[in-house]
């Protein structure tokens, strides 16, 4: 059944209001400790940490774009940033599937099939989980001598999980996921070059997030905190927060993991302050990027209604080699 433009417009408005409400709630619940912690930070630390937040978001978008390329959807840079920026607002709604659903619908408007975008979005999710679990677990254990001595085998087990990112293996994983989600389409083949690019960008993203956390931690006086510890703490907190699907964007869960991991090198109060400041800054980054993406997307639609991909990949389109 066709949906009228007016109904789509009102649905977009209602969705935007819901998203703003969830984002506002995420900021409100952290506001008092955020203000208290910010007073201890210099403007240089806050500015650099915010810029690193934007760098991390850009790397995340490039990783997703790489996965899109791997399934045969050659998406230009600016449209990729627009679609990704808008879709990321969905992570503030409880449940981990909203960004994927947003990407499928936004890319469908550009001429991509649901099969291609759904496969790419699920693959990008797997890339994020595998890289964050691998980097987070490895760094958290490797930098602590006692943990390294007791749990050295965990690093090997987690790194073995990287085999999931090999296209033949990942294709089978996605088939299983799509069966669990009760989807009946056959996923397109996944190319190697796009997956290598996506994985590299995902690792760069965790590095930027780690530097973001390290800059804030040093600003709060955590002289013992290293970039490796900060990166491990952030990556591990993200994957745990992601898996707790009822927490929008991992609110509360990520902060708890950051405090747990970093208390050996800073006080519990400072670790909590660090986690709260990071949360609010990154929420603001997501909101700003999403707002810009929405504005640019509306302008693009006004200039070229029904803008589509140069080569719309349908289900029969060949993947990259």
CSV table of N, CA, C and O in Angstrom, one decimal, residues 67-169:
chain,number,residue,atom,x,y,z
A,67,UNK,N,31.3,-1.3,4.4
A,67,UNK,CA,30.5,-2.5,4.3
A,67,UNK,C,29.5,-2.4,3.2
A,67,UNK,O,29.2,-3.4,2.5
A,68,UNK,N,28.9,-1.2,3.0
A,68,UNK,CA,28.0,-1.0,1.9
A,68,UNK,C,28.7,-1.3,0.6
A,68,UNK,O,28.1,-2.0,-0.3
A,69,UNK,N,29.9,-0.8,0.4
A,69,UNK,CA,30.6,-1.1,-0.8
A,69,UNK,C,30.9,-2.6,-1.0
A,69,UNK,O,30.8,-3.1,-2.1
A,70,UNK,N,31.1,-3.3,0.1
A,70,UNK,CA,31.4,-4.7,0.0
A,70,UNK,C,30.2,-5.6,-0.5
A,70,UNK,O,30.4,-6.7,-0.9
A,71,UNK,N,29.0,-5.0,-0.3
A,71,UNK,CA,27.8,-5.8,-0.9
A,71,UNK,C,27.4,-5.2,-2.2
A,71,UNK,O,26.3,-5.6,-2.7
A,72,UNK,N,28.2,-4.3,-2.8
A,72,UNK,CA,27.9,-3.9,-4.1
A,72,UNK,C,27.1,-2.6,-4.2
A,72,UNK,O,26.5,-2.2,-5.2
A,73,UNK,N,27.2,-1.7,-3.1
A,73,UNK,CA,26.5,-0.5,-3.1
A,73,UNK,C,27.5,0.6,-3.0
A,73,UNK,O,28.0,1.0,-1.9
A,74,UNK,N,28.0,1.2,-4.1
A,74,UNK,CA,29.0,2.2,-4.1
A,74,UNK,C,28.4,3.6,-3.7
A,74,UNK,O,28.0,4.3,-4.6
A,75,UNK,N,28.4,3.9,-2.5
A,75,UNK,CA,27.8,5.1,-2.0
A,75,UNK,C,28.8,6.3,-1.9
A,75,UNK,O,29.8,6.2,-1.2
A,76,UNK,N,28.5,7.4,-2.5
A,76,UNK,CA,29.4,8.6,-2.4
A,76,UNK,C,29.5,9.1,-1.0
A,76,UNK,O,28.6,8.8,-0.1
A,77,UNK,N,30.6,9.8,-0.7
A,77,UNK,CA,30.9,10.2,0.7
A,77,UNK,C,29.8,11.0,1.3
A,77,UNK,O,29.3,10.7,2.4
A,78,UNK,N,29.4,12.1,0.7
A,78,UNK,CA,28.4,13.0,1.4
A,78,UNK,C,27.1,12.3,1.6
A,78,UNK,O,26.5,12.4,2.8
A,79,UNK,N,26.5,11.6,0.6
A,79,UNK,CA,25.2,10.9,0.9
A,79,UNK,C,25.4,9.8,2.0
A,79,UNK,O,24.5,9.6,2.9
A,80,UNK,N,26.6,9.2,2.1
A,80,UNK,CA,26.9,8.2,3.1
A,80,UNK,C,26.8,8.9,4.5
A,80,UNK,O,26.3,8.3,5.5
A,81,UNK,N,27.5,10.0,4.6
A,81,UNK,CA,27.5,10.7,5.9
A,81,UNK,C,26.1,11.2,6.3
A,81,UNK,O,25.7,11.2,7.5
A,82,UNK,N,25.3,11.6,5.3
A,82,UNK,CA,23.9,12.0,5.6
A,82,UNK,C,23.1,10.9,6.2
A,82,UNK,O,22.4,11.0,7.2
A,83,UNK,N,23.1,9.8,5.4
A,83,UNK,CA,22.3,8.6,5.8
A,83,UNK,C,22.8,8.1,7.2
A,83,UNK,O,22.0,7.8,8.1
A,84,UNK,N,24.1,8.0,7.4
A,84,UNK,CA,24.6,7.5,8.6
A,84,UNK,C,24.3,8.4,9.8
A,84,UNK,O,24.0,8.0,10.9
A,85,UNK,N,24.5,9.7,9.6
A,85,UNK,CA,24.3,10.7,10.6
A,85,UNK,C,22.8,10.7,11.1
A,85,UNK,O,22.6,10.7,12.4
A,86,UNK,N,21.9,10.5,10.2
A,86,UNK,CA,20.5,10.5,10.6
A,86,UNK,C,20.2,9.2,11.3
A,86,UNK,O,19.5,9.1,12.4
A,87,UNK,N,20.7,8.0,10.8
A,87,UNK,CA,20.4,6.7,11.3
A,87,UNK,C,20.9,6.6,12.8
A,87,UNK,O,20.3,5.8,13.6
A,88,UNK,N,22.0,7.2,13.1
A,88,UNK,CA,22.6,7.1,14.4
A,88,UNK,C,21.7,7.6,15.5
A,88,UNK,O,21.9,7.2,16.7
A,89,UNK,N,20.8,8.5,15.2
A,89,UNK,CA,19.9,9.0,16.2
A,89,UNK,C,19.0,7.9,16.7
A,89,UNK,O,18.5,8.0,17.9
A,90,UNK,N,18.8,6.9,15.9
A,90,UNK,CA,18.0,5.8,16.4
A,90,UNK,C,18.5,5.0,17.5
A,90,UNK,O,17.7,4.3,18.2
A,91,UNK,N,19.8,5.1,17.8
A,91,UNK,CA,20.4,4.3,18.9
A,91,UNK,C,19.9,4.8,20.3
A,91,UNK,O,20.1,4.1,21.3
A,92,UNK,N,19.3,6.0,20.3
A,92,UNK,CA,18.9,6.6,21.6
A,92,UNK,C,17.5,6.1,21.9
A,92,UNK,O,16.9,6.4,23.0
A,93,UNK,N,16.9,5.3,21.0
A,93,UNK,CA,15.6,4.6,21.3
A,93,UNK,C,15.9,3.2,21.8
A,93,UNK,O,16.8,2.6,21.3
A,94,UNK,N,15.3,2.8,22.9
A,94,UNK,CA,15.6,1.4,23.4
A,94,UNK,C,15.5,0.3,22.4
A,94,UNK,O,14.6,0.3,21.6
A,95,UNK,N,16.5,-0.6,22.3
A,95,UNK,CA,16.6,-1.6,21.3
A,95,UNK,C,17.7,-1.2,20.4
A,95,UNK,O,18.0,0.0,20.1
A,96,UNK,N,18.4,-2.2,19.8
A,96,UNK,CA,19.6,-2.0,19.0
A,96,UNK,C,19.3,-2.0,17.5
A,96,UNK,O,20.3,-1.9,16.7
A,97,UNK,N,18.0,-2.2,17.1
A,97,UNK,CA,17.8,-2.4,15.7
A,97,UNK,C,17.4,-1.1,15.0
A,97,UNK,O,17.3,-1.0,13.7
A,98,UNK,N,17.1,0.0,15.7
A,98,UNK,CA,16.6,1.2,15.1
A,98,UNK,C,17.5,1.8,14.1
A,98,UNK,O,17.1,2.3,13.0
A,99,UNK,N,18.8,1.9,14.3
A,99,UNK,CA,19.7,2.4,13.3
A,99,UNK,C,19.7,1.6,12.0
A,99,UNK,O,19.8,2.1,10.9
A,100,UNK,N,19.6,0.3,12.2
A,100,UNK,CA,19.6,-0.6,11.0
A,100,UNK,C,18.3,-0.3,10.2
A,100,UNK,O,18.3,-0.2,9.0
A,101,UNK,N,17.1,-0.2,10.9
A,101,UNK,CA,15.9,0.0,10.2
A,101,UNK,C,15.9,1.4,9.5
A,101,UNK,O,15.4,1.5,8.3
A,102,UNK,N,16.5,2.4,10.2
A,102,UNK,CA,16.6,3.7,9.5
A,102,UNK,C,17.5,3.6,8.3
A,102,UNK,O,17.2,4.2,7.2
A,103,UNK,N,18.6,2.9,8.4
A,103,UNK,CA,19.5,2.8,7.2
A,103,UNK,C,18.8,2.1,6.0
A,103,UNK,O,18.9,2.5,4.9
A,104,UNK,N,18.0,1.1,6.3
A,104,UNK,CA,17.3,0.3,5.3
A,104,UNK,C,16.4,1.3,4.6
A,104,UNK,O,16.3,1.3,3.3
A,105,UNK,N,15.6,2.0,5.3
A,105,UNK,CA,14.6,2.9,4.7
A,105,UNK,C,15.2,4.1,4.0
A,105,UNK,O,14.8,4.5,2.9
A,106,UNK,N,16.2,4.7,4.6
A,106,UNK,CA,16.9,5.8,3.9
A,106,UNK,C,17.6,5.4,2.6
A,106,UNK,O,17.6,6.1,1.6
A,107,UNK,N,18.2,4.2,2.7
A,107,UNK,CA,18.9,3.7,1.5
A,107,UNK,C,17.9,3.3,0.4
A,107,UNK,O,18.2,3.3,-0.8
A,108,UNK,N,16.8,2.8,0.8
A,108,UNK,CA,15.7,2.4,-0.1
A,108,UNK,C,15.3,3.6,-0.9
A,108,UNK,O,15.0,3.5,-2.1
A,109,UNK,N,15.2,4.7,-0.3
A,109,UNK,CA,14.8,6.0,-1.0
A,109,UNK,C,15.8,6.4,-2.0
A,109,UNK,O,15.5,7.1,-2.9
A,110,UNK,N,17.1,5.9,-1.8
A,110,UNK,CA,18.1,6.2,-2.8
A,110,UNK,C,18.3,5.1,-3.8
A,110,UNK,O,19.2,5.2,-4.7
A,111,UNK,N,17.4,4.1,-3.8
A,111,UNK,CA,17.5,3.1,-4.9
A,111,UNK,C,18.1,1.8,-4.5
A,111,UNK,O,18.2,0.9,-5.3
A,112,UNK,N,18.6,1.6,-3.2
A,112,UNK,CA,19.2,0.4,-2.8
A,112,UNK,C,18.1,-0.6,-2.3
A,112,UNK,O,17.1,-0.2,-1.7
A,113,UNK,N,18.3,-1.9,-2.6
A,113,UNK,CA,17.3,-2.8,-2.1
A,113,UNK,C,17.5,-3.1,-0.6
A,113,UNK,O,18.5,-2.8,0.0
A,114,UNK,N,16.4,-3.5,0.0
A,114,UNK,CA,16.4,-3.9,1.4
A,114,UNK,C,17.4,-5.0,1.7
A,114,UNK,O,18.0,-5.0,2.7
A,115,UNK,N,17.5,-5.9,0.7
A,115,UNK,CA,18.5,-7.0,1.0
A,115,UNK,C,19.9,-6.5,1.1
A,115,UNK,O,20.6,-7.0,2.0
A,116,UNK,N,20.3,-5.6,0.2
A,116,UNK,CA,21.7,-5.1,0.2
A,116,UNK,C,21.9,-4.3,1.5
A,116,UNK,O,22.9,-4.5,2.2
A,117,UNK,N,21.0,-3.3,1.7
A,117,UNK,CA,21.2,-2.5,2.9
A,117,UNK,C,21.1,-3.2,4.2
A,117,UNK,O,21.9,-3.0,5.1
A,118,UNK,N,20.1,-4.1,4.3
A,118,UNK,CA,19.9,-4.9,5.5
A,118,UNK,C,21.2,-5.8,5.8
A,118,UNK,O,21.6,-5.8,6.9
A,119,UNK,N,21.7,-6.4,4.7
A,119,UNK,CA,22.9,-7.2,4.9
A,119,UNK,C,24.1,-6.3,5.3
A,119,UNK,O,24.8,-6.7,6.3
A,120,UNK,N,24.2,-5.2,4.7
A,120,UNK,CA,25.4,-4.3,5.0
A,120,UNK,C,25.2,-3.8,6.5
A,120,UNK,O,26.2,-3.7,7.2
A,121,UNK,N,24.0,-3.4,6.9
A,121,UNK,CA,23.9,-2.8,8.2
A,121,UNK,C,24.1,-3.9,9.3
A,121,UNK,O,24.7,-3.6,10.3
A,122,UNK,N,23.6,-5.1,9.1
A,122,UNK,CA,23.9,-6.2,10.0
A,122,UNK,C,25.4,-6.5,10.0
A,122,UNK,O,26.0,-6.8,11.1
A,123,UNK,N,26.0,-6.5,8.8
A,123,UNK,CA,27.5,-6.8,8.8
A,123,UNK,C,28.3,-5.7,9.5
A,123,UNK,O,29.2,-6.0,10.2
A,124,UNK,N,27.8,-4.4,9.3
A,124,UNK,CA,28.5,-3.3,10.0
A,124,UNK,C,28.4,-3.5,11.5
A,124,UNK,O,29.3,-3.2,12.3
A,125,UNK,N,27.2,-4.0,12.0
A,125,UNK,CA,27.0,-4.2,13.4
A,125,UNK,C,27.9,-5.3,13.9
A,125,UNK,O,28.5,-5.2,15.0
A,126,UNK,N,28.1,-6.4,13.1
A,126,UNK,CA,29.0,-7.4,13.5
A,126,UNK,C,30.5,-6.9,13.5
A,126,UNK,O,31.2,-7.3,14.5
A,127,UNK,N,30.9,-6.1,12.6
A,127,UNK,CA,32.2,-5.5,12.5
A,127,UNK,C,32.4,-4.7,13.8
A,127,UNK,O,33.5,-4.9,14.5
A,128,UNK,N,31.5,-3.9,14.2
A,128,UNK,CA,31.6,-3.1,15.4
A,128,UNK,C,31.7,-4.0,16.7
A,128,UNK,O,32.6,-3.7,17.5
A,129,UNK,N,30.9,-5.0,16.8
A,129,UNK,CA,31.0,-5.9,17.9
A,129,UNK,C,32.3,-6.6,18.0
A,129,UNK,O,32.9,-6.7,19.1
A,130,UNK,N,32.7,-7.2,16.9
A,130,UNK,CA,34.0,-8.0,16.9
A,130,UNK,C,35.2,-7.1,17.2
A,130,UNK,O,36.0,-7.5,18.0
A,131,UNK,N,35.3,-5.9,16.6
A,131,UNK,CA,36.4,-5.1,16.8
A,131,UNK,C,36.4,-4.5,18.2
A,131,UNK,O,37.5,-4.4,18.8
A,132,UNK,N,35.3,-4.1,18.7
A,132,UNK,CA,35.2,-3.5,20.0
A,132,UNK,C,35.5,-4.6,21.1
A,132,UNK,O,36.3,-4.3,22.0
A,133,UNK,N,35.0,-5.8,20.9
A,133,UNK,CA,35.3,-6.9,21.9
A,133,UNK,C,36.8,-7.3,21.8
A,133,UNK,O,37.4,-7.5,22.9
A,134,UNK,N,37.3,-7.4,20.6
A,134,UNK,CA,38.7,-7.7,20.5
A,134,UNK,C,39.7,-6.7,21.0
A,134,UNK,O,40.6,-7.0,21.8
A,135,UNK,N,39.4,-5.4,20.6
A,135,UNK,CA,40.3,-4.3,21.1
A,135,UNK,C,40.1,-4.1,22.6
A,135,UNK,O,41.1,-3.9,23.4
A,136,UNK,N,38.8,-4.1,23.0
A,136,UNK,CA,38.6,-3.8,24.4
A,136,UNK,C,39.1,-4.8,25.4
A,136,UNK,O,39.9,-4.5,26.3
A,137,UNK,N,38.9,-6.1,25.1
A,137,UNK,CA,39.3,-7.2,25.9
A,137,UNK,C,40.9,-7.3,25.9
A,137,UNK,O,41.5,-7.4,27.0
A,138,UNK,N,41.4,-7.2,24.7
A,138,UNK,CA,42.9,-7.3,24.6
A,138,UNK,C,43.6,-6.2,25.4
A,138,UNK,O,44.6,-6.5,26.1
A,139,UNK,N,43.2,-5.0,25.2
A,139,UNK,CA,43.9,-3.8,25.9
A,139,UNK,C,43.6,-3.8,27.4
A,139,UNK,O,44.6,-3.6,28.1
A,140,UNK,N,42.4,-4.1,27.8
A,140,UNK,CA,42.2,-4.2,29.2
A,140,UNK,C,43.0,-5.2,29.9
A,140,UNK,O,43.6,-5.0,31.0
A,141,UNK,N,43.1,-6.4,29.3
A,141,UNK,CA,43.9,-7.4,29.9
A,141,UNK,C,45.4,-7.2,29.7
A,141,UNK,O,46.2,-7.4,30.7
A,142,UNK,N,45.8,-6.8,28.5
A,142,UNK,CA,47.2,-6.7,28.2
A,142,UNK,C,48.0,-5.7,29.1
A,142,UNK,O,49.1,-5.8,29.4
A,143,UNK,N,47.3,-4.6,29.4
A,143,UNK,CA,48.0,-3.5,30.1
A,143,UNK,C,48.0,-3.7,31.6
A,143,UNK,O,48.7,-3.0,32.4
A,144,UNK,N,47.4,-4.8,32.1
A,144,UNK,CA,47.4,-5.1,33.6
A,144,UNK,C,48.1,-6.4,33.8
A,144,UNK,O,47.7,-7.4,33.3
A,145,UNK,N,49.2,-6.3,34.5
A,145,UNK,CA,50.1,-7.5,34.6
A,145,UNK,C,49.3,-8.7,35.3
A,145,UNK,O,49.4,-9.8,34.9
A,146,UNK,N,48.5,-8.4,36.3
A,146,UNK,CA,47.8,-9.4,37.1
A,146,UNK,C,46.7,-10.1,36.2
A,146,UNK,O,46.6,-11.3,36.1
A,147,UNK,N,46.0,-9.2,35.5
A,147,UNK,CA,45.0,-9.7,34.6
A,147,UNK,C,45.6,-10.5,33.4
A,147,UNK,O,45.0,-11.6,33.0
A,148,UNK,N,46.7,-10.0,33.0
A,148,UNK,CA,47.4,-10.7,31.9
A,148,UNK,C,47.9,-12.1,32.3
A,148,UNK,O,47.8,-13.1,31.5
A,149,UNK,N,48.3,-12.2,33.5
A,149,UNK,CA,48.8,-13.5,34.0
A,149,UNK,C,47.6,-14.5,34.2
A,149,UNK,O,47.7,-15.7,34.0
A,150,UNK,N,46.5,-14.0,34.7
A,150,UNK,CA,45.3,-14.9,35.0
A,150,UNK,C,44.5,-15.2,33.8
A,150,UNK,O,43.9,-16.3,33.7
A,151,UNK,N,44.3,-14.2,32.9
A,151,UNK,CA,43.4,-14.3,31.8
A,151,UNK,C,44.0,-14.2,30.4
A,151,UNK,O,43.3,-13.8,29.5
A,152,UNK,N,45.2,-14.6,30.2
A,152,UNK,CA,45.9,-14.5,29.0
A,152,UNK,C,45.2,-15.2,27.9
A,152,UNK,O,45.2,-14.8,26.7
A,153,UNK,N,44.6,-16.4,28.2
A,153,UNK,CA,43.9,-17.2,27.2
A,153,UNK,C,42.7,-16.5,26.6
A,153,UNK,O,42.2,-16.8,25.5
A,154,UNK,N,42.1,-15.5,27.4
A,154,UNK,CA,40.9,-14.8,26.9
A,154,UNK,C,41.2,-14.0,25.6
A,154,UNK,O,40.4,-13.9,24.7
A,155,UNK,N,42.4,-13.4,25.6
A,155,UNK,CA,42.9,-12.7,24.5
A,155,UNK,C,42.9,-13.5,23.2
A,155,UNK,O,42.4,-13.1,22.1
A,156,UNK,N,43.4,-14.7,23.3
A,156,UNK,CA,43.4,-15.7,22.2
A,156,UNK,C,42.0,-16.0,21.7
A,156,UNK,O,41.8,-16.1,20.5
A,157,UNK,N,41.1,-16.3,22.7
A,157,UNK,CA,39.8,-16.6,22.3
A,157,UNK,C,39.1,-15.5,21.6
A,157,UNK,O,38.4,-15.7,20.5
A,158,UNK,N,39.3,-14.3,22.1
A,158,UNK,CA,38.6,-13.1,21.5
A,158,UNK,C,39.2,-12.8,20.1
A,158,UNK,O,38.5,-12.6,19.1
A,159,UNK,N,40.5,-13.0,20.0
A,159,UNK,CA,41.1,-12.7,18.6
A,159,UNK,C,40.7,-13.8,17.6
A,159,UNK,O,40.6,-13.5,16.4
A,160,UNK,N,40.5,-15.0,18.1
A,160,UNK,CA,40.0,-16.0,17.2
A,160,UNK,C,38.6,-15.6,16.6
A,160,UNK,O,38.2,-16.0,15.5
A,161,UNK,N,37.9,-14.8,17.4
A,161,UNK,CA,36.6,-14.3,17.0
A,161,UNK,C,36.7,-13.5,15.7
A,161,UNK,O,35.7,-13.3,15.0
A,162,UNK,N,37.9,-12.9,15.5
A,162,UNK,CA,38.0,-12.1,14.3
A,162,UNK,C,37.8,-12.9,13.0
A,162,UNK,O,37.6,-12.3,11.9
A,163,UNK,N,37.8,-14.2,13.1
A,163,UNK,CA,37.5,-15.0,11.9
A,163,UNK,C,36.1,-14.7,11.3
A,163,UNK,O,35.8,-15.0,10.2
A,164,UNK,N,35.3,-14.2,12.2
A,164,UNK,CA,33.9,-13.9,11.8
A,164,UNK,C,33.9,-12.9,10.7
A,164,UNK,O,33.0,-12.8,9.9
A,165,UNK,N,34.9,-12.0,10.7
A,165,UNK,CA,34.9,-10.9,9.7
A,165,UNK,C,35.4,-11.4,8.3
A,165,UNK,O,35.3,-10.6,7.4
A,166,UNK,N,35.8,-12.6,8.2
A,166,UNK,CA,36.1,-13.1,6.8
A,166,UNK,C,34.8,-13.3,6.1
A,166,UNK,O,33.8,-13.9,6.6
A,167,UNK,N,34.7,-12.7,4.9
A,167,UNK,CA,33.4,-12.7,4.1
A,167,UNK,C,32.7,-14.0,4.0
A,167,UNK,O,31.5,-14.0,4.3
A,168,UNK,N,33.4,-15.2,3.8
A,168,UNK,CA,32.6,-16.4,3.7
A,168,UNK,C,31.9,-16.8,5.0
A,168,UNK,O,30.8,-17.2,5.1
A,169,UNK,N,32.7,-16.5,6.1
A,169,UNK,CA,32.2,-16.8,7.5
A,169,UNK,C,31.1,-15.8,7.8
A,169,UNK,O,30.0,-16.2,8.3
